[in-house]
mmCIF file of C-alpha atoms and ligand atoms in Angstrom:
data_model
loop_
_atom_site.group_PDB
_atom_site.id
_atom_site.type_symbol
_atom_site.label_atom_id
_atom_site.label_comp_id
_atom_site.label_asym_id
_atom_site.label_seq_id
_atom_site.Cartn_x
_atom_site.Cartn_y
_atom_site.Cartn_z
ATOM 1 C CA GLY A 193 -19.841 6.159 7.852
ATOM 2 C CA GLY A 194 -18.370 8.689 10.243
ATOM 3 C CA PRO A 195 -14.649 9.102 10.974
ATOM 4 C CA ALA A 196 -12.925 5.777 11.737
ATOM 5 C CA SER A 197 -16.189 3.809 11.329
ATOM 6 C CA LEU A 198 -16.119 0.033 11.026
ATOM 7 C CA ALA A 199 -17.312 0.341 7.403
ATOM 8 C CA ARG A 200 -14.157 2.338 6.592
ATOM 9 C CA PHE A 201 -11.899 -0.243 8.258
ATOM 10 C CA ARG A 202 -13.542 -3.037 6.287
ATOM 11 C CA GLY A 203 -13.312 -1.024 3.106
ATOM 12 C CA ALA A 204 -9.605 -0.329 3.608
ATOM 13 C CA LEU A 205 -8.514 -3.912 4.155
ATOM 14 C CA VAL A 206 -10.839 -5.464 1.567
ATOM 15 C CA GLY A 207 -9.922 -2.691 -0.894
ATOM 16 C CA ALA A 208 -6.242 -3.545 -0.508
ATOM 17 C CA VAL A 209 -6.808 -7.259 -1.144
ATOM 18 C CA LEU A 210 -9.043 -6.499 -4.133
ATOM 19 C CA GLY A 211 -6.452 -4.208 -5.678
ATOM 20 C CA ASP A 212 -3.764 -6.858 -5.380
ATOM 21 C CA CYS A 213 -5.991 -9.636 -6.773
ATOM 22 C CA VAL A 214 -7.488 -7.719 -9.702
ATOM 23 C CA GLY A 215 -4.214 -5.927 -10.444
ATOM 24 C CA GLY A 216 -2.209 -9.123 -10.847
ATOM 25 C CA GLU A 217 -3.561 -9.568 -14.372
ATOM 26 C CA PHE A 218 -1.629 -6.557 -15.703
ATOM 27 C CA GLU A 219 1.497 -6.508 -13.518
ATOM 28 C CA GLY A 220 4.456 -5.580 -15.693
ATOM 29 C CA ALA A 221 2.313 -4.769 -18.756
ATOM 30 C CA GLU A 222 2.883 -1.653 -20.830
ATOM 31 C CA ASP A 223 0.118 0.251 -22.634
ATOM 32 C CA VAL A 224 -2.941 -1.358 -21.098
ATOM 33 C CA PRO A 225 -6.069 -0.149 -22.976
ATOM 34 C CA MET A 226 -8.972 0.747 -20.641
ATOM 35 C CA GLU A 227 -11.105 -1.596 -22.746
ATOM 36 C CA ARG A 228 -9.048 -4.576 -21.576
ATOM 37 C CA VAL A 229 -9.258 -3.414 -17.959
ATOM 38 C CA LEU A 230 -13.051 -3.160 -18.147
ATOM 39 C CA GLN A 231 -13.279 -6.572 -19.797
ATOM 40 C CA HIS A 232 -11.251 -8.054 -16.960
ATOM 41 C CA LEU A 233 -13.399 -6.325 -14.320
ATOM 42 C CA ASN A 234 -16.694 -7.237 -16.061
ATOM 43 C CA GLY A 235 -15.609 -10.860 -15.868
ATOM 44 C CA LEU A 236 -15.847 -10.621 -12.081
ATOM 45 C CA GLU A 237 -19.610 -10.128 -12.327
ATOM 46 C CA GLN A 238 -20.244 -13.439 -14.076
ATOM 47 C CA ASP A 239 -22.003 -15.978 -11.867
ATOM 48 C CA ASP A 240 -19.930 -18.937 -12.982
ATOM 49 C CA ARG A 241 -16.688 -17.454 -11.662
ATOM 50 C CA GLY A 242 -15.473 -19.582 -8.747
ATOM 51 C CA ASP A 243 -14.977 -18.164 -5.290
ATOM 52 C CA GLY A 244 -11.515 -16.716 -4.781
ATOM 53 C CA ILE A 245 -10.532 -17.363 -8.394
ATOM 54 C CA LEU A 246 -8.115 -14.414 -8.432
ATOM 55 C CA GLN A 247 -5.216 -15.256 -6.156
ATOM 56 C CA TYR A 248 -3.462 -12.711 -4.043
ATOM 57 C CA SER A 249 0.275 -12.063 -4.301
ATOM 58 C CA ASP A 250 3.086 -11.082 -1.908
ATOM 59 C CA ASP A 251 1.363 -7.722 -1.279
ATOM 60 C CA THR A 252 -1.529 -9.419 0.519
ATOM 61 C CA ALA A 253 0.564 -12.290 1.904
ATOM 62 C CA MET A 254 2.747 -9.779 3.779
ATOM 63 C CA THR A 255 -0.204 -7.557 4.732
ATOM 64 C CA ARG A 256 -1.792 -10.624 6.342
ATOM 65 C CA CYS A 257 1.404 -11.171 8.358
ATOM 66 C CA VAL A 258 1.269 -7.575 9.616
ATOM 67 C CA VAL A 259 -2.409 -7.916 10.551
ATOM 68 C CA GLN A 260 -1.928 -11.223 12.349
ATOM 69 C CA SER A 261 1.136 -9.996 14.203
ATOM 70 C CA LEU A 262 -0.582 -6.806 15.404
ATOM 71 C CA LEU A 263 -3.703 -8.722 16.452
ATOM 72 C CA THR A 264 -1.858 -11.542 18.209
ATOM 73 C CA ARG A 265 0.657 -9.337 20.026
ATOM 74 C CA GLY A 266 -1.721 -6.406 20.550
ATOM 75 C CA ALA A 267 1.228 -4.138 19.673
ATOM 76 C CA PHE A 268 4.136 -3.824 17.250
ATOM 77 C CA ASP A 269 6.608 -6.683 17.791
ATOM 78 C CA GLN A 270 9.449 -6.755 15.260
ATOM 79 C CA HIS A 271 10.579 -10.282 16.185
ATOM 80 C CA ASP A 272 7.109 -11.736 15.781
ATOM 81 C CA LEU A 273 6.559 -9.903 12.502
ATOM 82 C CA ALA A 274 9.950 -10.938 11.090
ATOM 83 C CA HIS A 275 9.174 -14.536 12.011
ATOM 84 C CA ARG A 276 5.780 -14.388 10.278
ATOM 85 C CA PHE A 277 7.281 -12.923 7.082
ATOM 86 C CA ALA A 278 9.889 -15.688 7.002
ATOM 87 C CA GLU A 279 7.351 -18.454 7.677
ATOM 88 C CA GLU A 280 4.892 -17.128 5.107
ATOM 89 C CA TYR A 281 7.641 -17.075 2.481
ATOM 90 C CA ARG A 282 8.759 -20.599 3.409
ATOM 91 C CA HIS A 283 5.204 -21.950 3.046
ATOM 92 C CA ALA A 284 4.305 -20.084 -0.148
ATOM 93 C CA PRO A 285 7.421 -18.811 -1.934
ATOM 94 C CA GLY A 286 5.590 -18.486 -5.260
ATOM 95 C CA ARG A 287 3.519 -15.402 -4.505
ATOM 96 C CA GLY A 288 5.567 -13.128 -6.751
ATOM 97 C CA TYR A 289 8.019 -11.590 -4.274
ATOM 98 C CA GLY A 290 10.606 -9.066 -5.467
ATOM 99 C CA SER A 291 13.862 -10.676 -6.522
ATOM 100 C CA GLY A 292 15.936 -8.947 -3.817
ATOM 101 C CA VAL A 293 13.637 -9.371 -0.856
ATOM 102 C CA ILE A 294 13.656 -13.161 -0.991
ATOM 103 C CA GLN A 295 17.232 -13.131 0.336
ATOM 104 C CA VAL A 296 16.083 -11.121 3.336
ATOM 105 C CA LEU A 297 13.150 -13.474 3.922
ATOM 106 C CA ARG A 298 15.460 -16.496 3.827
ATOM 107 C CA ARG A 299 17.866 -14.916 6.300
ATOM 108 C CA LEU A 300 15.046 -13.853 8.635
ATOM 109 C CA SER A 301 14.254 -17.511 9.277
ATOM 110 C CA SER A 302 17.705 -18.212 10.719
ATOM 111 C CA PRO A 303 17.485 -19.075 14.429
ATOM 112 C CA ARG A 304 20.937 -17.492 14.969
ATOM 113 C CA LEU A 305 19.720 -14.045 13.895
ATOM 114 C CA THR A 306 19.582 -11.578 16.792
ATOM 115 C CA ASP A 307 19.196 -8.231 14.975
ATOM 116 C CA VAL A 308 16.116 -8.698 12.772
ATOM 117 C CA TYR A 309 16.847 -5.455 10.898
ATOM 118 C CA GLN A 310 20.298 -6.622 9.817
ATOM 119 C CA PRO A 311 19.384 -8.693 6.707
ATOM 120 C CA ALA A 312 17.499 -5.725 5.211
ATOM 121 C CA ARG A 313 20.494 -3.432 5.800
ATOM 122 C CA ALA A 314 22.728 -5.764 3.794
ATOM 123 C CA GLN A 315 20.634 -5.361 0.605
ATOM 124 C CA PHE A 316 21.833 -3.561 -2.503
ATOM 125 C CA GLY A 317 25.391 -2.893 -1.428
ATOM 126 C CA GLY A 318 24.433 -1.877 2.110
ATOM 127 C CA ARG A 319 21.949 0.923 1.388
ATOM 128 C CA GLY A 320 18.921 -1.318 1.510
ATOM 129 C CA SER A 321 16.014 -1.682 -0.906
ATOM 130 C CA PHE A 322 13.978 1.227 -2.253
ATOM 131 C CA GLY A 323 11.302 -1.156 -3.578
ATOM 132 C CA ASN A 324 7.631 -0.691 -2.685
ATOM 133 C CA GLY A 325 7.436 -3.905 -0.633
ATOM 134 C CA GLY A 326 7.331 -1.956 2.639
ATOM 135 C CA ALA A 327 4.604 0.393 1.421
ATOM 136 C CA MET A 328 2.404 -2.329 -0.080
ATOM 137 C CA ARG A 329 1.831 -3.823 3.399
ATOM 138 C CA ALA A 330 1.610 -0.562 5.405
ATOM 139 C CA ALA A 331 -2.192 -0.123 5.607
ATOM 140 C CA PRO A 332 -2.703 -2.226 8.782
ATOM 141 C CA PHE A 333 -0.596 0.215 10.821
ATOM 142 C CA ALA A 334 -3.220 2.885 10.168
ATOM 143 C CA LEU A 335 -5.946 0.437 11.218
ATOM 144 C CA ALA A 336 -4.299 -0.612 14.488
ATOM 145 C CA PHE A 337 -3.136 2.756 15.841
ATOM 146 C CA SER A 338 -5.021 6.041 16.102
ATOM 147 C CA ASP A 339 -2.100 8.288 17.066
ATOM 148 C CA PRO A 340 -0.238 9.533 13.953
ATOM 149 C CA ALA A 341 3.070 9.355 15.863
ATOM 150 C CA ASP A 342 2.509 5.606 16.417
ATOM 151 C CA ILE A 343 1.459 5.103 12.797
ATOM 152 C CA LYS A 344 4.637 6.799 11.561
ATOM 153 C CA ARG A 345 6.941 4.985 13.992
ATOM 154 C CA TYR A 346 5.574 1.493 13.388
ATOM 155 C CA SER A 347 4.982 1.704 9.636
ATOM 156 C CA ARG A 348 8.627 2.757 9.341
ATOM 157 C CA LEU A 349 9.936 -0.057 11.557
ATOM 158 C CA GLY A 350 7.618 -2.583 9.903
ATOM 159 C CA ALA A 351 9.027 -1.639 6.506
ATOM 160 C CA MET A 352 12.646 -1.633 7.749
ATOM 161 C CA LEU A 353 12.492 -5.391 8.311
ATOM 162 C CA THR A 354 12.947 -5.665 4.536
ATOM 163 C CA HIS A 355 13.512 -2.094 3.276
ATOM 164 C CA SER A 356 16.178 -0.096 5.102
ATOM 165 C CA CYS A 357 16.665 2.576 2.405
ATOM 166 C CA ALA A 358 14.811 5.775 3.370
ATOM 167 C CA LEU A 359 13.102 5.827 -0.030
ATOM 168 C CA GLY A 360 11.710 2.390 0.796
ATOM 169 C CA TYR A 361 10.486 2.928 4.349
ATOM 170 C CA ASN A 362 9.297 6.504 3.827
ATOM 171 C CA GLY A 363 6.988 5.157 1.130
ATOM 172 C CA ALA A 364 5.435 2.978 3.843
ATOM 173 C CA VAL A 365 5.078 5.983 6.147
ATOM 174 C CA LEU A 366 3.356 7.961 3.380
ATOM 175 C CA GLN A 367 0.990 5.100 2.523
ATOM 176 C CA ALA A 368 0.029 4.509 6.165
ATOM 177 C CA LEU A 369 -0.595 8.236 6.695
ATOM 178 C CA ALA A 370 -2.766 8.395 3.570
ATOM 179 C CA VAL A 371 -4.909 5.524 4.876
ATOM 180 C CA HIS A 372 -5.084 7.194 8.297
ATOM 181 C CA LEU A 373 -6.298 10.503 6.841
ATOM 182 C CA ALA A 374 -8.800 8.752 4.570
ATOM 183 C CA LEU A 375 -10.237 6.891 7.585
ATOM 184 C CA GLN A 376 -10.833 10.266 9.244
ATOM 185 C CA GLY A 377 -12.815 11.465 6.213
ATOM 186 C CA ALA A 378 -10.057 13.857 5.125
ATOM 187 C CA LEU A 379 -10.577 13.102 1.414
ATOM 188 C CA ALA A 380 -13.715 15.250 1.592
ATOM 189 C CA VAL A 381 -11.288 18.172 1.137
ATOM 190 C CA PRO A 382 -8.681 16.910 -1.349
ATOM 191 C CA GLN A 383 -6.411 19.984 -1.158
ATOM 192 C CA ALA A 384 -6.214 19.759 2.625
ATOM 193 C CA PHE A 385 -5.563 16.002 2.357
ATOM 194 C CA ILE A 386 -2.556 16.436 0.083
ATOM 195 C CA ASN A 387 -1.251 19.418 2.086
ATOM 196 C CA SER A 388 -1.331 17.345 5.294
ATOM 197 C CA LEU A 389 0.657 14.597 3.613
ATOM 198 C CA ILE A 390 3.226 17.104 2.331
ATOM 199 C CA SER A 391 3.733 18.617 5.755
ATOM 200 C CA GLU A 392 4.099 15.178 7.389
ATOM 201 C CA MET A 393 6.637 14.094 4.768
ATOM 202 C CA GLU A 394 8.595 17.342 5.219
ATOM 203 C CA ASP A 395 9.308 16.132 8.753
ATOM 204 C CA ALA A 396 10.012 12.544 7.744
ATOM 205 C CA GLU A 397 12.393 13.574 4.959
ATOM 206 C CA ALA A 398 14.305 16.095 7.068
ATOM 207 C CA GLU A 399 16.137 13.357 8.983
ATOM 208 C CA ASP A 400 19.835 12.787 8.139
ATOM 209 C CA HIS A 401 19.363 9.254 6.868
ATOM 210 C CA ALA A 402 16.632 10.332 4.427
ATOM 211 C CA ARG A 403 18.799 13.182 3.162
ATOM 212 C CA SER A 404 21.861 11.017 2.602
ATOM 213 C CA ASP A 405 19.901 8.242 0.842
ATOM 214 C CA ALA A 406 18.247 10.792 -1.469
ATOM 215 C CA ARG A 407 21.653 12.270 -2.276
ATOM 216 C CA ALA A 408 23.234 8.854 -2.883
ATOM 217 C CA LEU A 409 20.451 7.923 -5.313
ATOM 218 C CA ASN A 410 20.625 11.256 -7.163
ATOM 219 C CA GLU A 411 17.117 12.178 -6.117
ATOM 220 C CA PRO A 412 16.167 15.738 -5.183
ATOM 221 C CA GLU A 413 16.155 16.661 -1.507
ATOM 222 C CA PHE A 414 12.760 15.727 -0.039
ATOM 223 C CA PRO A 415 11.913 13.302 -2.873
ATOM 224 C CA TYR A 416 8.424 12.371 -1.604
ATOM 225 C CA CYS A 417 7.489 16.013 -1.034
ATOM 226 C CA THR A 418 8.641 16.809 -4.565
ATOM 227 C CA ARG A 419 6.380 14.063 -5.946
ATOM 228 C CA LEU A 420 3.434 15.118 -3.806
ATOM 229 C CA HIS A 421 3.767 18.643 -5.200
ATOM 230 C CA LYS A 422 3.557 17.064 -8.674
ATOM 231 C CA VAL A 423 0.384 15.276 -7.560
ATOM 232 C CA LYS A 424 -1.019 18.681 -6.601
ATOM 233 C CA GLU A 425 -0.108 20.158 -9.986
ATOM 234 C CA LEU A 426 -1.795 17.281 -11.807
ATOM 235 C CA MET A 427 -4.905 17.683 -9.629
ATOM 236 C CA GLU A 428 -5.190 21.288 -10.741
ATOM 237 C CA LYS A 429 -5.139 20.460 -14.466
ATOM 238 C CA SER A 430 -8.472 20.082 -16.258
ATOM 239 C CA THR A 431 -7.370 16.982 -18.151
ATOM 240 C CA VAL A 432 -4.583 14.530 -17.404
ATOM 241 C CA SER A 433 -3.506 11.717 -19.693
ATOM 242 C CA ILE A 434 -2.338 8.292 -18.546
ATOM 243 C CA GLU A 435 1.009 8.993 -20.247
ATOM 244 C CA GLU A 436 1.440 12.142 -18.183
ATOM 245 C CA VAL A 437 0.745 10.295 -14.935
ATOM 246 C CA ILE A 438 3.303 7.650 -15.839
ATOM 247 C CA SER A 439 5.975 10.158 -16.867
ATOM 248 C CA GLU A 440 5.423 12.582 -13.960
ATOM 249 C CA LEU A 441 4.785 10.112 -11.131
ATOM 250 C CA GLY A 442 5.809 6.677 -12.407
ATOM 251 C CA ASN A 443 4.215 3.222 -12.299
ATOM 252 C CA GLY A 444 7.237 1.191 -11.250
ATOM 253 C CA ILE A 445 8.418 -1.068 -8.463
ATOM 254 C CA ALA A 446 10.286 1.685 -6.542
ATOM 255 C CA ALA A 447 8.227 3.059 -3.663
ATOM 256 C CA LEU A 448 8.949 6.597 -4.895
ATOM 257 C CA HIS A 449 7.488 5.698 -8.306
ATOM 258 C CA SER A 450 4.334 4.076 -6.978
ATOM 259 C CA VAL A 451 3.085 5.419 -3.629
ATOM 260 C CA PRO A 452 2.478 9.011 -4.835
ATOM 261 C CA THR A 453 0.969 7.478 -7.993
ATOM 262 C CA ALA A 454 -1.516 5.440 -5.931
ATOM 263 C CA ILE A 455 -2.463 8.573 -3.991
ATOM 264 C CA PHE A 456 -2.990 10.448 -7.259
ATOM 265 C CA CYS A 457 -5.241 7.664 -8.598
ATOM 266 C CA VAL A 458 -7.503 7.973 -5.548
ATOM 267 C CA LEU A 459 -7.691 11.777 -5.817
ATOM 268 C CA HIS A 460 -8.242 11.730 -9.572
ATOM 269 C CA CYS A 461 -11.124 9.252 -9.298
ATOM 270 C CA LEU A 462 -13.023 11.071 -6.534
ATOM 271 C CA GLU A 463 -15.161 12.504 -9.349
ATOM 272 C CA PRO A 464 -16.600 10.542 -12.317
ATOM 273 C CA GLN A 465 -14.100 10.235 -15.174
ATOM 274 C CA GLY A 466 -14.670 9.959 -18.916
ATOM 275 C CA GLY A 467 -13.832 6.508 -20.260
ATOM 276 C CA LEU A 468 -15.137 4.747 -17.146
ATOM 277 C CA PRO A 469 -18.646 3.268 -16.821
ATOM 278 C CA ASP A 470 -21.229 5.650 -15.278
ATOM 279 C CA ALA A 471 -22.387 2.814 -13.053
ATOM 280 C CA TYR A 472 -18.986 2.588 -11.372
ATOM 281 C CA GLY A 473 -18.646 3.969 -7.875
ATOM 282 C CA GLY A 474 -15.490 5.732 -6.696
ATOM 283 C CA LEU A 475 -13.664 2.635 -5.527
ATOM 284 C CA GLN A 476 -14.332 0.836 -8.801
ATOM 285 C CA ARG A 477 -13.107 3.870 -10.756
ATOM 286 C CA THR A 478 -9.946 3.987 -8.673
ATOM 287 C CA LEU A 479 -9.047 0.336 -9.212
ATOM 288 C CA ALA A 480 -9.821 0.480 -12.945
ATOM 289 C CA TYR A 481 -7.671 3.590 -13.321
ATOM 290 C CA CYS A 482 -4.731 1.971 -11.490
ATOM 291 C CA LEU A 483 -4.879 -1.060 -13.766
ATOM 292 C CA ALA A 484 -4.904 1.109 -16.888
ATOM 293 C CA LEU A 485 -1.548 2.612 -15.846
ATOM 294 C CA GLY A 486 0.196 -0.726 -16.368
ATOM 295 C CA GLY A 487 3.507 -1.344 -14.626
ATOM 296 C CA ASP A 488 3.290 -2.419 -11.000
ATOM 297 C CA THR A 489 -0.509 -2.681 -11.159
ATOM 298 C CA ASP A 490 -1.100 -5.134 -8.310
ATOM 299 C CA THR A 491 0.811 -2.966 -5.870
ATOM 300 C CA ILE A 492 -0.480 0.424 -7.043
ATOM 301 C CA ALA A 493 -4.061 -0.917 -6.987
ATOM 302 C CA CYS A 494 -3.453 -2.519 -3.573
ATOM 303 C CA MET A 495 -2.263 0.782 -2.079
ATOM 304 C CA ALA A 496 -4.920 2.893 -3.812
ATOM 305 C CA GLY A 497 -7.535 0.274 -2.857
ATOM 306 C CA ALA A 498 -6.662 0.656 0.825
ATOM 307 C CA ILE A 499 -6.901 4.460 0.708
ATOM 308 C CA ALA A 500 -10.080 4.486 -1.406
ATOM 309 C CA GLY A 501 -11.638 1.726 0.712
ATOM 310 C CA ALA A 502 -10.970 3.783 3.857
ATOM 311 C CA HIS A 503 -12.716 6.733 2.192
ATOM 312 C CA TYR A 504 -15.765 5.077 0.603
ATOM 313 C CA GLY A 505 -16.241 2.186 3.035
ATOM 314 C CA ILE A 506 -17.188 -1.440 2.432
ATOM 315 C CA GLU A 507 -20.539 -0.521 0.800
ATOM 316 C CA ALA A 508 -18.593 0.710 -2.232
ATOM 317 C CA ILE A 509 -17.149 -2.740 -2.887
ATOM 318 C CA PRO A 510 -19.252 -4.898 -5.232
ATOM 319 C CA PRO A 511 -19.938 -8.262 -3.523
ATOM 320 C CA ALA A 512 -19.182 -10.094 -6.776
ATOM 321 C CA TRP A 513 -15.705 -8.526 -6.893
ATOM 322 C CA GLN A 514 -15.086 -9.452 -3.287
ATOM 323 C CA ARG A 515 -16.163 -13.069 -3.882
ATOM 324 C CA CYS A 516 -13.687 -13.459 -6.737
ATOM 325 C CA CYS A 517 -10.683 -12.425 -4.666
ATOM 326 C CA GLU A 518 -8.799 -14.871 -2.487
ATOM 327 C CA GLY A 519 -8.594 -13.674 1.113
ATOM 328 C CA ALA A 520 -11.128 -10.847 0.719
ATOM 329 C CA GLU A 521 -13.781 -12.432 2.975
ATOM 330 C CA GLU A 522 -11.194 -13.005 5.682
ATOM 331 C CA ALA A 523 -9.942 -9.437 5.355
ATOM 332 C CA GLU A 524 -13.368 -8.198 6.376
ATOM 333 C CA VAL A 525 -13.261 -10.221 9.604
ATOM 334 C CA TRP A 526 -9.742 -9.015 10.413
ATOM 335 C CA ALA A 527 -10.810 -5.432 9.826
ATOM 336 C CA GLU A 528 -13.319 -5.821 12.672
ATOM 337 C CA HIS A 529 -10.620 -7.049 15.044
ATOM 338 C CA LEU A 530 -8.309 -4.215 14.005
ATOM 339 C CA HIS A 531 -11.133 -1.751 14.613
ATOM 340 C CA GLN A 532 -11.356 -2.998 18.203
ATOM 341 C CA LEU A 533 -7.579 -2.722 18.643
ATOM 342 C CA TYR A 534 -7.669 0.802 17.196
ATOM 343 C CA GLN A 535 -10.341 1.892 19.647
ATOM 344 C CA ARG A 536 -8.228 0.675 22.571
ATOM 345 C CA SER A 537 -5.058 2.354 21.234
ATOM 346 C CA PRO A 538 -3.910 5.575 22.899
ATOM 347 C CA ARG A 539 -4.891 8.782 21.087
ATOM 348 C CA GLY A 540 -2.173 11.263 20.234
ATOM 349 C CA GLY A 541 -1.988 14.722 21.709
HETATM 350 O O1 R7I B 179 10.206 -4.110 -2.712
HETATM 351 P P1 R7I B 179 9.974 -5.557 -2.867
HETATM 352 O O2 R7I B 179 9.361 -6.293 -1.735
HETATM 353 O O3 R7I B 179 9.122 -5.794 -4.164
HETATM 354 C C1 R7I B 179 7.771 -5.507 -4.171
HETATM 355 C C2 R7I B 179 7.239 -5.703 -5.544
HETATM 356 C C3 R7I B 179 5.773 -5.465 -5.646
HETATM 357 O O4 R7I B 179 5.474 -4.990 -6.946
HETATM 358 C C4 R7I B 179 5.190 -6.831 -5.457
HETATM 359 O O5 R7I B 179 3.910 -6.937 -6.054
HETATM 360 C C5 R7I B 179 6.210 -7.742 -6.115
HETATM 361 O O6 R7I B 179 6.008 -7.905 -7.467
HETATM 362 O O7 R7I B 179 7.453 -7.060 -5.926
HETATM 363 O O8 R7I B 179 11.285 -6.345 -3.288
HETATM 364 P P2 R7I B 179 12.786 -5.850 -3.502
HETATM 365 O O9 R7I B 179 13.458 -7.013 -4.121
HETATM 366 O O10 R7I B 179 13.340 -5.312 -2.224
HETATM 367 O O11 R7I B 179 12.693 -4.646 -4.521
HETATM 368 C C6 R7I B 179 12.072 -4.817 -5.761
HETATM 369 C C7 R7I B 179 13.042 -4.518 -6.894
HETATM 370 O O12 R7I B 179 13.400 -3.151 -6.874
HETATM 371 C C8 R7I B 179 14.373 -5.246 -6.790
HETATM 372 O O13 R7I B 179 14.268 -6.581 -7.235
HETATM 373 C C9 R7I B 179 15.256 -4.378 -7.658
HETATM 374 O O14 R7I B 179 15.027 -4.646 -9.023
HETATM 375 C C10 R7I B 179 14.722 -2.989 -7.356
HETATM 376 N N1 R7I B 179 15.514 -2.309 -6.296
HETATM 377 C C11 R7I B 179 16.759 -1.847 -6.470
HETATM 378 N N2 R7I B 179 17.567 -1.860 -7.537
HETATM 379 C C12 R7I B 179 18.775 -1.281 -7.408
HETATM 380 N N3 R7I B 179 19.185 -0.691 -6.256
HETATM 381 C C13 R7I B 179 15.159 -2.052 -5.047
HETATM 382 N N4 R7I B 179 16.152 -1.417 -4.377
HETATM 383 C C14 R7I B 179 17.143 -1.258 -5.233
HETATM 384 C C15 R7I B 179 18.433 -0.651 -5.136
HETATM 385 O O15 R7I B 179 18.858 -0.086 -4.105
HETATM 386 MG MG1 MG B 180 2.649 -8.592 -5.750
HETATM 387 MG MG1 MG B 181 3.572 -5.509 -7.550
#
């Protein structure tokens, strides 16, 4: 489809759900052979697999809250979103939430709370979480708003309800921007895509709060830009091993060690790769590659799935895979509603 087509919106949201559902199998695993990944994915094609057999985790549970809040309010509403996160957690606490964030989610349900950003600020000794929980649910901001300034502002605030450390919320900003660019068709020119992200993150990371958090955590100045430059270096190499990706970019639960990794996975799999079935399309390659990294596979595949889905569109998603994943059919319907909201949203200048 063309830029910002409905097929791309569907692809982005369904891709995110698929990544979470298929990635759950290997979350926390080390040394995942590609053979095991392909076995797992081949299983999705078998007719006797029940509908929605692979359950989604916190990544999708929170993404659904963001989608429903944006659609119901027609805008970003931090109180509504905080309430939905808290209610979702109360109803289904067993979706695999991070061990720190559950305290925030409990406190967000208190009727006495007036500042909804306060519980997140109290995390980890007052600096806030640098986990990838803000980034994993950032895709809907790129599907609801067309102006990059809105996408940046609201993905940041949406993440700050649970992640007040700059390394946490800037991961959400980066993920939302990557989905936004992919929706526009920007992955047709990979070098320009990564350069745009670097220049956006140069702005985001120049703010005082980002600088002081990077310093306090012993990270280089402009930590996301530094990682995105590493992504560029890896893109230029003729061969890249899984071990190299893990050691250069990471596969962990910190947003800094997973958002640039997800972006790399998408870029790396734009072209056919040895070790992956010839019959696989780009989105299938991307998800398989994410799973083979091990570590935080549900979240890396969820984020890469959103970006790749925005690039390839819904046609790239095998119906059998979609059927196996809880919430994937519904995601397609919500993508249509978000597409309508997006078209009404003010364009940036
Ligand atoms: O970021 P968060 O929502 O977790 C998301 C991850 C995804 O992989 C999901 O699929 C799910 O499995 O969890 O939850 P947080 O609890 O805010 O952060 C995740 C973890 O990162 C924490 O439990 C800590 O182990 C670590 N972490 C920190 N550790 C030390 N200091 C995050 N921030 C800090 C910190 O500042
Ligand atoms: Mg999860
Ligand atoms: Mg995870």
